[in-house]
Amino acid sequence: MQLLALKTEHLAASTVHVGATAVGGPELALMAGPCAVESFEQMRRTADALISLGIRCIRGGVYKPRTSPYSFQGLGEAGLEIFRAIKRETGLAVVSEVMSVTHLEQAADTFDCFQVGSRNMQNFELLKELGKMRKPVLLKRGLAATIEEFINAAEYVLSEGNPHVILCERGIRSFDPLTRNVLDLASVALLKQMTHLPVIVDPSHATGKRSLVLPCSRAAVAVGADGLIVEVHPEPEKSVSDAAQALSFDDLAQLVAEVEPIAAAVGKPLPQAEYSFEF
Ligand code: PEP
Ligand code: MN
């Protein structure tokens, strides 16, 4: 049986629209924001920084899948309220994680794109429910998922009738803790060859280190990723979660500047916008 995710001779590559950001189109898609929504002020400052860089999609978890049940679990409903205010004030689109069908119901009116995190890539009931919606799904590769399992997870959403799936390579677990995960760039190239779905890269979770996010972003764009989703925070070292990998606004400006010529060289330029690298 031919999977819906797979490329066929006659099927054009899919473009998934998250607000004003087209993922899988002719231009490189950029999404950024903190690991977790912590306060309105944090999100508003982040939103302003993104806008000044031409980025139209903000991320941030309100439901956080933490390794320890004693770690910060996200603001939940209060976080949704913050996102609604940010959307009202800035018009940015929101991508954020849901871990259950209950989250999906709570966040349906607030999130523009539902992220399925690595730990839930094979939460099949959640995937089926997302398949019944018509909003974009950003599906992250499981911590130790094969590429075939990743494609099948996407198939769960597609087979229920929702064609708006974005694949996200975020690194896979290996034996070396110095790089949090192993960024599998070959999977990006292979997924682009095998499927018609947009493929983006999360260099933040893939590396776990601020200093590796820029070089790996450049590599991801060079290998043919349709976009990047990166963690950024107004005060990176104060991030409640994933502080070590959070970029500052200046780092993010540098990332955009460094990625721009590579994106142009591989034929997927940044959207034309007025960039200003001042904060
Ligand atoms: C996240 O995006 O904040 C996150 C938890 O990512 P992942 O599921 O890739 O670990
Ligand atoms: Mn994170």
PDB file of C-alpha atoms and ligand atoms in Angstrom:
ATOM      1  CA  MET A   1       0.000   0.000   0.000  1.00  0.00           C
ATOM      2  CA  GLN A   2       1.294   3.430  -0.968  1.00  0.00           C
ATOM      3  CA  LEU A   3       1.502   5.641   2.105  1.00  0.00           C
ATOM      4  CA  LEU A   4      -0.055   9.088   1.794  1.00  0.00           C
ATOM      5  CA  ALA A   5       3.141  10.677   3.138  1.00  0.00           C
ATOM      6  CA  LEU A   6       5.276   9.346   0.318  1.00  0.00           C
ATOM      7  CA  LYS A   7       6.153  11.187  -2.828  1.00  0.00           C
ATOM      8  CA  THR A   8       4.550  10.107  -6.064  1.00  0.00           C
ATOM      9  CA  GLU A   9       5.386  11.149  -9.557  1.00  0.00           C
ATOM     10  CA  HIS A  10       2.368  13.434  -9.851  1.00  0.00           C
ATOM     11  CA  LEU A  11       2.151  14.857  -6.369  1.00  0.00           C
ATOM     12  CA  ALA A  12       3.625  18.309  -5.804  1.00  0.00           C
ATOM     13  CA  ALA A  13       5.534  19.035  -2.607  1.00  0.00           C
ATOM     14  CA  SER A  14       3.166  20.105   0.173  1.00  0.00           C
ATOM     15  CA  THR A  15       3.208  23.584   1.601  1.00  0.00           C
ATOM     16  CA  VAL A  16       1.786  24.012   5.091  1.00  0.00           C
ATOM     17  CA  HIS A  17       0.707  27.493   6.156  1.00  0.00           C
ATOM     18  CA  VAL A  18       1.107  28.513   9.777  1.00  0.00           C
ATOM     19  CA  GLY A  19      -0.385  32.004   9.818  1.00  0.00           C
ATOM     20  CA  ALA A  20       1.770  34.061   7.441  1.00  0.00           C
ATOM     21  CA  THR A  21       4.577  31.487   7.442  1.00  0.00           C
ATOM     22  CA  ALA A  22       4.572  29.079   4.505  1.00  0.00           C
ATOM     23  CA  VAL A  23       6.481  25.908   5.345  1.00  0.00           C
ATOM     24  CA  GLY A  24       7.620  23.919   2.333  1.00  0.00           C
ATOM     25  CA  GLY A  25       7.130  26.761  -0.133  1.00  0.00           C
ATOM     26  CA  PRO A  26       9.805  28.611  -2.065  1.00  0.00           C
ATOM     27  CA  GLU A  27      11.056  30.442   1.030  1.00  0.00           C
ATOM     28  CA  LEU A  28      12.751  29.305   4.213  1.00  0.00           C
ATOM     29  CA  ALA A  29      10.397  29.192   7.213  1.00  0.00           C
ATOM     30  CA  LEU A  30      11.594  30.455  10.579  1.00  0.00           C
ATOM     31  CA  MET A  31       9.904  29.874  13.925  1.00  0.00           C
ATOM     32  CA  ALA A  32      11.341  30.852  17.292  1.00  0.00           C
ATOM     33  CA  GLY A  33      10.504  31.421  20.909  1.00  0.00           C
ATOM     34  CA  PRO A  34      11.310  30.209  24.382  1.00  0.00           C
ATOM     35  CA  CYS A  35      11.169  26.625  25.532  1.00  0.00           C
ATOM     36  CA  ALA A  36       8.324  27.475  27.876  1.00  0.00           C
ATOM     37  CA  VAL A  37       5.898  30.356  28.228  1.00  0.00           C
ATOM     38  CA  GLU A  38       6.870  31.932  31.544  1.00  0.00           C
ATOM     39  CA  SER A  39       5.240  35.379  31.571  1.00  0.00           C
ATOM     40  CA  PHE A  40       3.497  37.900  29.345  1.00  0.00           C
ATOM     41  CA  GLU A  41       6.515  40.193  29.469  1.00  0.00           C
ATOM     42  CA  GLN A  42       8.854  37.394  28.342  1.00  0.00           C
ATOM     43  CA  MET A  43       6.593  36.548  25.397  1.00  0.00           C
ATOM     44  CA  ARG A  44       5.979  40.158  24.418  1.00  0.00           C
ATOM     45  CA  ARG A  45       9.689  40.958  24.351  1.00  0.00           C
ATOM     46  CA  THR A  46      10.289  37.807  22.327  1.00  0.00           C
ATOM     47  CA  ALA A  47       7.483  38.685  19.925  1.00  0.00           C
ATOM     48  CA  ASP A  48       8.987  42.116  19.305  1.00  0.00           C
ATOM     49  CA  ALA A  49      12.404  40.605  18.620  1.00  0.00           C
ATOM     50  CA  LEU A  50      10.915  38.104  16.155  1.00  0.00           C
ATOM     51  CA  ILE A  51       8.962  40.796  14.336  1.00  0.00           C
ATOM     52  CA  SER A  52      12.084  42.925  13.951  1.00  0.00           C
ATOM     53  CA  LEU A  53      13.740  39.921  12.253  1.00  0.00           C
ATOM     54  CA  GLY A  54      10.827  39.193   9.941  1.00  0.00           C
ATOM     55  CA  ILE A  55       9.794  36.040  11.859  1.00  0.00           C
ATOM     56  CA  ARG A  56       6.033  35.572  11.979  1.00  0.00           C
ATOM     57  CA  CYS A  57       5.632  32.454  14.094  1.00  0.00           C
ATOM     58  CA  ILE A  58       6.300  32.220  17.826  1.00  0.00           C
ATOM     59  CA  ARG A  59       6.818  29.033  19.824  1.00  0.00           C
ATOM     60  CA  GLY A  60       6.669  28.293  23.554  1.00  0.00           C
ATOM     61  CA  GLY A  61       5.302  25.435  25.606  1.00  0.00           C
ATOM     62  CA  VAL A  62       2.375  25.840  27.963  1.00  0.00           C
ATOM     63  CA  TYR A  63       2.154  22.077  28.501  1.00  0.00           C
ATOM     64  CA  LYS A  64       5.696  20.891  29.128  1.00  0.00           C
ATOM     65  CA  PRO A  65       6.746  17.245  28.848  1.00  0.00           C
ATOM     66  CA  ARG A  66       9.422  17.193  31.563  1.00  0.00           C
ATOM     67  CA  THR A  67      11.619  14.267  32.444  1.00  0.00           C
ATOM     68  CA  SER A  68      10.869  14.767  36.137  1.00  0.00           C
ATOM     69  CA  PRO A  69       7.328  15.239  37.458  1.00  0.00           C
ATOM     70  CA  TYR A  70       8.806  17.714  39.955  1.00  0.00           C
ATOM     71  CA  SER A  71      10.085  20.074  37.227  1.00  0.00           C
ATOM     72  CA  PHE A  72       8.029  23.016  35.937  1.00  0.00           C
ATOM     73  CA  GLN A  73       5.126  21.564  33.977  1.00  0.00           C
ATOM     74  CA  GLY A  74       4.100  24.699  32.084  1.00  0.00           C
ATOM     75  CA  LEU A  75       1.575  27.453  32.819  1.00  0.00           C
ATOM     76  CA  GLY A  76      -1.388  25.642  31.246  1.00  0.00           C
ATOM     77  CA  GLU A  77      -4.467  27.866  31.005  1.00  0.00           C
ATOM     78  CA  ALA A  78      -2.533  30.967  32.126  1.00  0.00           C
ATOM     79  CA  GLY A  79      -0.115  30.322  29.250  1.00  0.00           C
ATOM     80  CA  LEU A  80      -2.986  30.085  26.777  1.00  0.00           C
ATOM     81  CA  GLU A  81      -4.190  33.487  27.997  1.00  0.00           C
ATOM     82  CA  ILE A  82      -0.713  34.947  27.386  1.00  0.00           C
ATOM     83  CA  PHE A  83      -0.669  33.547  23.858  1.00  0.00           C
ATOM     84  CA  ARG A  84      -4.104  34.997  23.135  1.00  0.00           C
ATOM     85  CA  ALA A  85      -2.877  38.424  24.236  1.00  0.00           C
ATOM     86  CA  ILE A  86       0.299  38.108  22.126  1.00  0.00           C
ATOM     87  CA  LYS A  87      -1.745  37.142  19.086  1.00  0.00           C
ATOM     88  CA  ARG A  88      -4.144  40.037  19.609  1.00  0.00           C
ATOM     89  CA  GLU A  89      -1.323  42.538  19.998  1.00  0.00           C
ATOM     90  CA  THR A  90       1.108  41.309  17.348  1.00  0.00           C
ATOM     91  CA  GLY A  91      -0.697  39.024  14.896  1.00  0.00           C
ATOM     92  CA  LEU A  92       2.023  36.394  15.222  1.00  0.00           C
ATOM     93  CA  ALA A  93       1.020  32.772  14.714  1.00  0.00           C
ATOM     94  CA  VAL A  94       1.547  30.351  17.584  1.00  0.00           C
ATOM     95  CA  VAL A  95       3.054  26.887  17.471  1.00  0.00           C
ATOM     96  CA  SER A  96       2.902  24.970  20.739  1.00  0.00           C
ATOM     97  CA  GLU A  97       2.873  21.453  22.069  1.00  0.00           C
ATOM     98  CA  VAL A  98      -0.116  19.346  23.008  1.00  0.00           C
ATOM     99  CA  MET A  99       0.368  16.048  24.812  1.00  0.00           C
ATOM    100  CA  SER A 100      -3.192  14.806  25.067  1.00  0.00           C
ATOM    101  CA  VAL A 101      -6.619  15.073  23.522  1.00  0.00           C
ATOM    102  CA  THR A 102      -7.640  17.199  26.526  1.00  0.00           C
ATOM    103  CA  HIS A 103      -4.867  19.704  25.703  1.00  0.00           C
ATOM    104  CA  LEU A 104      -6.035  19.713  22.119  1.00  0.00           C
ATOM    105  CA  GLU A 105      -9.533  20.712  23.168  1.00  0.00           C
ATOM    106  CA  GLN A 106      -8.263  23.366  25.575  1.00  0.00           C
ATOM    107  CA  ALA A 107      -5.833  24.909  23.069  1.00  0.00           C
ATOM    108  CA  ALA A 108      -7.759  24.485  19.824  1.00  0.00           C
ATOM    109  CA  ASP A 109      -8.791  28.143  19.618  1.00  0.00           C
ATOM    110  CA  THR A 110      -5.390  29.493  20.638  1.00  0.00           C
ATOM    111  CA  PHE A 111      -2.721  27.503  18.806  1.00  0.00           C
ATOM    112  CA  ASP A 112      -2.291  27.944  15.043  1.00  0.00           C
ATOM    113  CA  CYS A 113      -0.134  24.838  14.806  1.00  0.00           C
ATOM    114  CA  PHE A 114      -0.111  21.886  17.170  1.00  0.00           C
ATOM    115  CA  GLN A 115       3.314  20.554  18.023  1.00  0.00           C
ATOM    116  CA  VAL A 116       3.603  16.870  18.809  1.00  0.00           C
ATOM    117  CA  GLY A 117       6.764  16.502  20.859  1.00  0.00           C
ATOM    118  CA  SER A 118       9.372  13.855  20.550  1.00  0.00           C
ATOM    119  CA  ARG A 119       8.024  11.968  23.541  1.00  0.00           C
ATOM    120  CA  ASN A 120       4.589  11.739  21.957  1.00  0.00           C
ATOM    121  CA  MET A 121       5.501  10.895  18.377  1.00  0.00           C
ATOM    122  CA  GLN A 122       3.794   7.551  18.805  1.00  0.00           C
ATOM    123  CA  ASN A 123       0.853   8.748  20.903  1.00  0.00           C
ATOM    124  CA  PHE A 124      -1.444   7.253  18.309  1.00  0.00           C
ATOM    125  CA  GLU A 125      -4.732   8.378  19.844  1.00  0.00           C
ATOM    126  CA  LEU A 126      -3.451  11.975  19.876  1.00  0.00           C
ATOM    127  CA  LEU A 127      -2.266  11.649  16.262  1.00  0.00           C
ATOM    128  CA  LYS A 128      -5.657  10.307  15.159  1.00  0.00           C
ATOM    129  CA  GLU A 129      -7.435  13.174  16.888  1.00  0.00           C
ATOM    130  CA  LEU A 130      -5.085  15.688  15.202  1.00  0.00           C
ATOM    131  CA  GLY A 131      -5.920  14.008  11.942  1.00  0.00           C
ATOM    132  CA  LYS A 132      -9.550  14.986  12.389  1.00  0.00           C
ATOM    133  CA  MET A 133      -8.628  18.652  12.723  1.00  0.00           C
ATOM    134  CA  ARG A 134      -7.662  20.918   9.851  1.00  0.00           C
ATOM    135  CA  LYS A 135      -4.910  22.843  11.601  1.00  0.00           C
ATOM    136  CA  PRO A 136      -1.226  22.270  10.912  1.00  0.00           C
ATOM    137  CA  VAL A 137       0.627  19.675  12.948  1.00  0.00           C
ATOM    138  CA  LEU A 138       4.353  20.021  13.619  1.00  0.00           C
ATOM    139  CA  LEU A 139       5.424  16.450  14.251  1.00  0.00           C
ATOM    140  CA  LYS A 140       8.774  15.972  15.937  1.00  0.00           C
ATOM    141  CA  ARG A 141      10.836  12.864  15.445  1.00  0.00           C
ATOM    142  CA  GLY A 142      10.776  10.556  18.459  1.00  0.00           C
ATOM    143  CA  LEU A 143      13.852  10.359  20.675  1.00  0.00           C
ATOM    144  CA  ALA A 144      14.753   6.981  19.244  1.00  0.00           C
ATOM    145  CA  ALA A 145      12.413   6.680  16.289  1.00  0.00           C
ATOM    146  CA  THR A 146      13.510   5.254  12.984  1.00  0.00           C
ATOM    147  CA  ILE A 147      12.716   7.246   9.876  1.00  0.00           C
ATOM    148  CA  GLU A 148      10.105   4.655   8.960  1.00  0.00           C
ATOM    149  CA  GLU A 149       8.403   5.039  12.354  1.00  0.00           C
ATOM    150  CA  PHE A 150       8.511   8.812  11.888  1.00  0.00           C
ATOM    151  CA  ILE A 151       6.818   8.581   8.501  1.00  0.00           C
ATOM    152  CA  ASN A 152       4.203   6.214   9.912  1.00  0.00           C
ATOM    153  CA  ALA A 153       3.449   8.649  12.725  1.00  0.00           C
ATOM    154  CA  ALA A 154       2.774  11.315  10.081  1.00  0.00           C
ATOM    155  CA  GLU A 155       0.627   8.796   8.266  1.00  0.00           C
ATOM    156  CA  TYR A 156      -1.654   8.571  11.326  1.00  0.00           C
ATOM    157  CA  VAL A 157      -2.499  12.261  10.911  1.00  0.00           C
ATOM    158  CA  LEU A 158      -2.736  12.160   7.124  1.00  0.00           C
ATOM    159  CA  SER A 159      -4.892   9.041   7.033  1.00  0.00           C
ATOM    160  CA  GLU A 160      -7.552  10.736   9.162  1.00  0.00           C
ATOM    161  CA  GLY A 161      -7.832  13.484   6.571  1.00  0.00           C
ATOM    162  CA  ASN A 162      -5.536  16.265   7.803  1.00  0.00           C
ATOM    163  CA  PRO A 163      -2.941  16.977   5.099  1.00  0.00           C
ATOM    164  CA  HIS A 164      -1.192  19.778   7.017  1.00  0.00           C
ATOM    165  CA  VAL A 165       1.765  17.934   8.492  1.00  0.00           C
ATOM    166  CA  ILE A 166       5.270  19.354   9.000  1.00  0.00           C
ATOM    167  CA  LEU A 167       8.056  16.939   9.909  1.00  0.00           C
ATOM    168  CA  CYS A 168      10.682  18.144  12.369  1.00  0.00           C
ATOM    169  CA  GLU A 169      14.077  16.533  12.859  1.00  0.00           C
ATOM    170  CA  ARG A 170      15.176  17.328  16.424  1.00  0.00           C
ATOM    171  CA  GLY A 171      17.984  14.876  16.925  1.00  0.00           C
ATOM    172  CA  ILE A 172      17.992  11.298  18.097  1.00  0.00           C
ATOM    173  CA  ARG A 173      19.387   9.782  21.234  1.00  0.00           C
ATOM    174  CA  SER A 174      22.830   8.294  21.122  1.00  0.00           C
ATOM    175  CA  PHE A 175      25.649   7.590  23.556  1.00  0.00           C
ATOM    176  CA  ASP A 176      27.306  10.997  23.870  1.00  0.00           C
ATOM    177  CA  PRO A 177      25.805  13.451  26.399  1.00  0.00           C
ATOM    178  CA  LEU A 178      27.997  16.357  25.240  1.00  0.00           C
ATOM    179  CA  THR A 179      25.727  16.943  22.283  1.00  0.00           C
ATOM    180  CA  ARG A 180      22.296  16.411  23.831  1.00  0.00           C
ATOM    181  CA  ASN A 181      21.188  14.406  20.798  1.00  0.00           C
ATOM    182  CA  VAL A 182      22.620  13.556  17.412  1.00  0.00           C
ATOM    183  CA  LEU A 183      21.296  15.855  14.722  1.00  0.00           C
ATOM    184  CA  ASP A 184      20.475  13.486  11.888  1.00  0.00           C
ATOM    185  CA  LEU A 185      20.895  15.666   8.814  1.00  0.00           C
ATOM    186  CA  ALA A 186      20.803  12.678   6.503  1.00  0.00           C
ATOM    187  CA  SER A 187      17.235  12.099   7.667  1.00  0.00           C
ATOM    188  CA  VAL A 188      16.334  15.588   6.469  1.00  0.00           C
ATOM    189  CA  ALA A 189      17.679  14.871   3.000  1.00  0.00           C
ATOM    190  CA  LEU A 190      16.083  11.421   2.959  1.00  0.00           C
ATOM    191  CA  LEU A 191      12.687  12.641   4.178  1.00  0.00           C
ATOM    192  CA  LYS A 192      12.774  15.294   1.450  1.00  0.00           C
ATOM    193  CA  GLN A 193      13.480  12.563  -1.090  1.00  0.00           C
ATOM    194  CA  MET A 194      10.904  10.099   0.234  1.00  0.00           C
ATOM    195  CA  THR A 195       7.977  12.308   1.253  1.00  0.00           C
ATOM    196  CA  HIS A 196       6.165  15.339  -0.100  1.00  0.00           C
ATOM    197  CA  LEU A 197       5.902  16.854   3.387  1.00  0.00           C
ATOM    198  CA  PRO A 198       7.828  19.918   4.540  1.00  0.00           C
ATOM    199  CA  VAL A 199      10.794  19.062   6.754  1.00  0.00           C
ATOM    200  CA  ILE A 200      12.187  21.489   9.292  1.00  0.00           C
ATOM    201  CA  VAL A 201      15.016  21.223  11.807  1.00  0.00           C
ATOM    202  CA  ASP A 202      15.127  22.062  15.509  1.00  0.00           C
ATOM    203  CA  PRO A 203      18.824  22.693  16.142  1.00  0.00           C
ATOM    204  CA  SER A 204      18.125  23.666  19.767  1.00  0.00           C
ATOM    205  CA  HIS A 205      16.896  20.312  21.065  1.00  0.00           C
ATOM    206  CA  ALA A 206      19.171  18.517  18.614  1.00  0.00           C
ATOM    207  CA  THR A 207      22.300  19.938  20.241  1.00  0.00           C
ATOM    208  CA  GLY A 208      21.355  21.222  23.704  1.00  0.00           C
ATOM    209  CA  LYS A 209      24.070  23.882  23.485  1.00  0.00           C
ATOM    210  CA  ARG A 210      23.738  27.520  22.519  1.00  0.00           C
ATOM    211  CA  SER A 211      27.124  27.490  20.765  1.00  0.00           C
ATOM    212  CA  LEU A 212      26.036  24.648  18.462  1.00  0.00           C
ATOM    213  CA  VAL A 213      22.719  26.114  17.372  1.00  0.00           C
ATOM    214  CA  LEU A 214      24.165  28.495  14.769  1.00  0.00           C
ATOM    215  CA  PRO A 215      26.541  26.075  13.028  1.00  0.00           C
ATOM    216  CA  CYS A 216      23.865  23.386  12.952  1.00  0.00           C
ATOM    217  CA  SER A 217      21.296  25.854  11.603  1.00  0.00           C
ATOM    218  CA  ARG A 218      23.633  26.649   8.740  1.00  0.00           C
ATOM    219  CA  ALA A 219      24.107  22.956   8.033  1.00  0.00           C
ATOM    220  CA  ALA A 220      20.368  22.250   8.213  1.00  0.00           C
ATOM    221  CA  VAL A 221      19.620  24.918   5.636  1.00  0.00           C
ATOM    222  CA  ALA A 222      22.450  23.701   3.419  1.00  0.00           C
ATOM    223  CA  VAL A 223      21.142  20.121   3.495  1.00  0.00           C
ATOM    224  CA  GLY A 224      17.739  21.263   2.283  1.00  0.00           C
ATOM    225  CA  ALA A 225      15.534  21.851   5.338  1.00  0.00           C
ATOM    226  CA  ASP A 226      12.380  23.851   4.660  1.00  0.00           C
ATOM    227  CA  GLY A 227      12.784  25.777   7.870  1.00  0.00           C
ATOM    228  CA  LEU A 228      14.125  26.073  11.398  1.00  0.00           C
ATOM    229  CA  ILE A 229      12.486  26.210  14.803  1.00  0.00           C
ATOM    230  CA  VAL A 230      14.788  27.570  17.485  1.00  0.00           C
ATOM    231  CA  GLU A 231      14.642  28.431  21.168  1.00  0.00           C
ATOM    232  CA  VAL A 232      15.276  32.050  22.132  1.00  0.00           C
ATOM    233  CA  HIS A 233      14.740  33.894  25.406  1.00  0.00           C
ATOM    234  CA  PRO A 234      15.033  37.545  26.513  1.00  0.00           C
ATOM    235  CA  GLU A 235      17.395  36.388  29.292  1.00  0.00           C
ATOM    236  CA  PRO A 236      18.635  32.984  28.130  1.00  0.00           C
ATOM    237  CA  GLU A 237      20.438  32.011  31.326  1.00  0.00           C
ATOM    238  CA  LYS A 238      17.228  32.633  33.291  1.00  0.00           C
ATOM    239  CA  SER A 239      15.133  30.256  31.145  1.00  0.00           C
ATOM    240  CA  VAL A 240      13.065  28.025  33.384  1.00  0.00           C
ATOM    241  CA  SER A 241      13.771  25.107  31.043  1.00  0.00           C
ATOM    242  CA  ASP A 242      16.464  24.363  28.472  1.00  0.00           C
ATOM    243  CA  ALA A 243      18.547  27.420  29.464  1.00  0.00           C
ATOM    244  CA  ALA A 244      21.772  25.964  28.025  1.00  0.00           C
ATOM    245  CA  GLN A 245      20.386  25.915  24.495  1.00  0.00           C
ATOM    246  CA  ALA A 246      18.451  29.189  24.542  1.00  0.00           C
ATOM    247  CA  LEU A 247      19.699  31.909  22.190  1.00  0.00           C
ATOM    248  CA  SER A 248      19.673  35.598  23.040  1.00  0.00           C
ATOM    249  CA  PHE A 249      17.961  38.022  20.670  1.00  0.00           C
ATOM    250  CA  ASP A 250      21.395  39.037  19.359  1.00  0.00           C
ATOM    251  CA  ASP A 251      22.241  35.379  18.727  1.00  0.00           C
ATOM    252  CA  LEU A 252      18.984  34.987  16.809  1.00  0.00           C
ATOM    253  CA  ALA A 253      19.761  38.048  14.706  1.00  0.00           C
ATOM    254  CA  GLN A 254      23.143  36.538  13.953  1.00  0.00           C
ATOM    255  CA  LEU A 255      21.510  33.234  13.042  1.00  0.00           C
ATOM    256  CA  VAL A 256      19.221  34.964  10.556  1.00  0.00           C
ATOM    257  CA  ALA A 257      22.151  36.874   9.083  1.00  0.00           C
ATOM    258  CA  GLU A 258      24.330  33.769   8.770  1.00  0.00           C
ATOM    259  CA  VAL A 259      21.610  31.547   7.352  1.00  0.00           C
ATOM    260  CA  GLU A 260      20.466  34.115   4.787  1.00  0.00           C
ATOM    261  CA  PRO A 261      23.229  33.639   2.170  1.00  0.00           C
ATOM    262  CA  ILE A 262      23.088  29.845   2.543  1.00  0.00           C
ATOM    263  CA  ALA A 263      19.327  29.868   2.089  1.00  0.00           C
ATOM    264  CA  ALA A 264      19.746  31.970  -1.042  1.00  0.00           C
ATOM    265  CA  ALA A 265      22.482  29.658  -2.338  1.00  0.00           C
ATOM    266  CA  VAL A 266      20.309  26.534  -2.030  1.00  0.00           C
ATOM    267  CA  GLY A 267      17.358  28.265  -3.691  1.00  0.00           C
ATOM    268  CA  LYS A 268      15.194  28.725  -0.596  1.00  0.00           C
ATOM    269  CA  PRO A 269      15.698  32.379   0.364  1.00  0.00           C
ATOM    270  CA  LEU A 270      14.389  34.043   3.478  1.00  0.00           C
ATOM    271  CA  PRO A 271      11.074  35.836   3.010  1.00  0.00           C
ATOM    272  CA  GLN A 272      11.600  39.365   1.827  1.00  0.00           C
ATOM    273  CA  ALA A 273      11.154  41.653   4.801  1.00  0.00           C
ATOM    274  CA  GLU A 274      12.637  44.678   6.409  1.00  0.00           C
ATOM    275  CA  TYR A 275      15.225  43.278   8.760  1.00  0.00           C
ATOM    276  CA  SER A 276      16.712  45.307  11.524  1.00  0.00           C
ATOM    277  CA  PHE A 277      19.259  43.771  13.784  1.00  0.00           C
ATOM    278  CA  GLU A 278      18.852  46.295  16.593  1.00  0.00           C
ATOM    279  CA  PHE A 279      17.119  45.674  19.920  1.00  0.00           C
TER     280      PHE A 279
HETATM  281  C1  PEP B   1      10.113  21.470  22.853  1.00  0.00           C
HETATM  282  O1  PEP B   1      10.002  21.791  21.675  1.00  0.00           O
HETATM  283  O2  PEP B   1      10.057  22.303  23.778  1.00  0.00           O
HETATM  284  C2  PEP B   1      10.372  20.067  23.180  1.00  0.00           C
HETATM  285  C3  PEP B   1      10.099  19.562  24.381  1.00  0.00           C
HETATM  286  O3  PEP B   1      10.947  19.409  22.163  1.00  0.00           O
HETATM  287  P1  PEP B   1      11.174  17.852  21.919  1.00  0.00           P
HETATM  288  O4  PEP B   1       9.816  17.213  21.963  1.00  0.00           O
HETATM  289  O5  PEP B   1      11.819  17.818  20.586  1.00  0.00           O
HETATM  290  O6  PEP B   1      12.071  17.362  23.016  1.00  0.00           O
HETATM  291 MN    MN B   2      12.838  23.021  25.074  1.00  0.00          MN
END
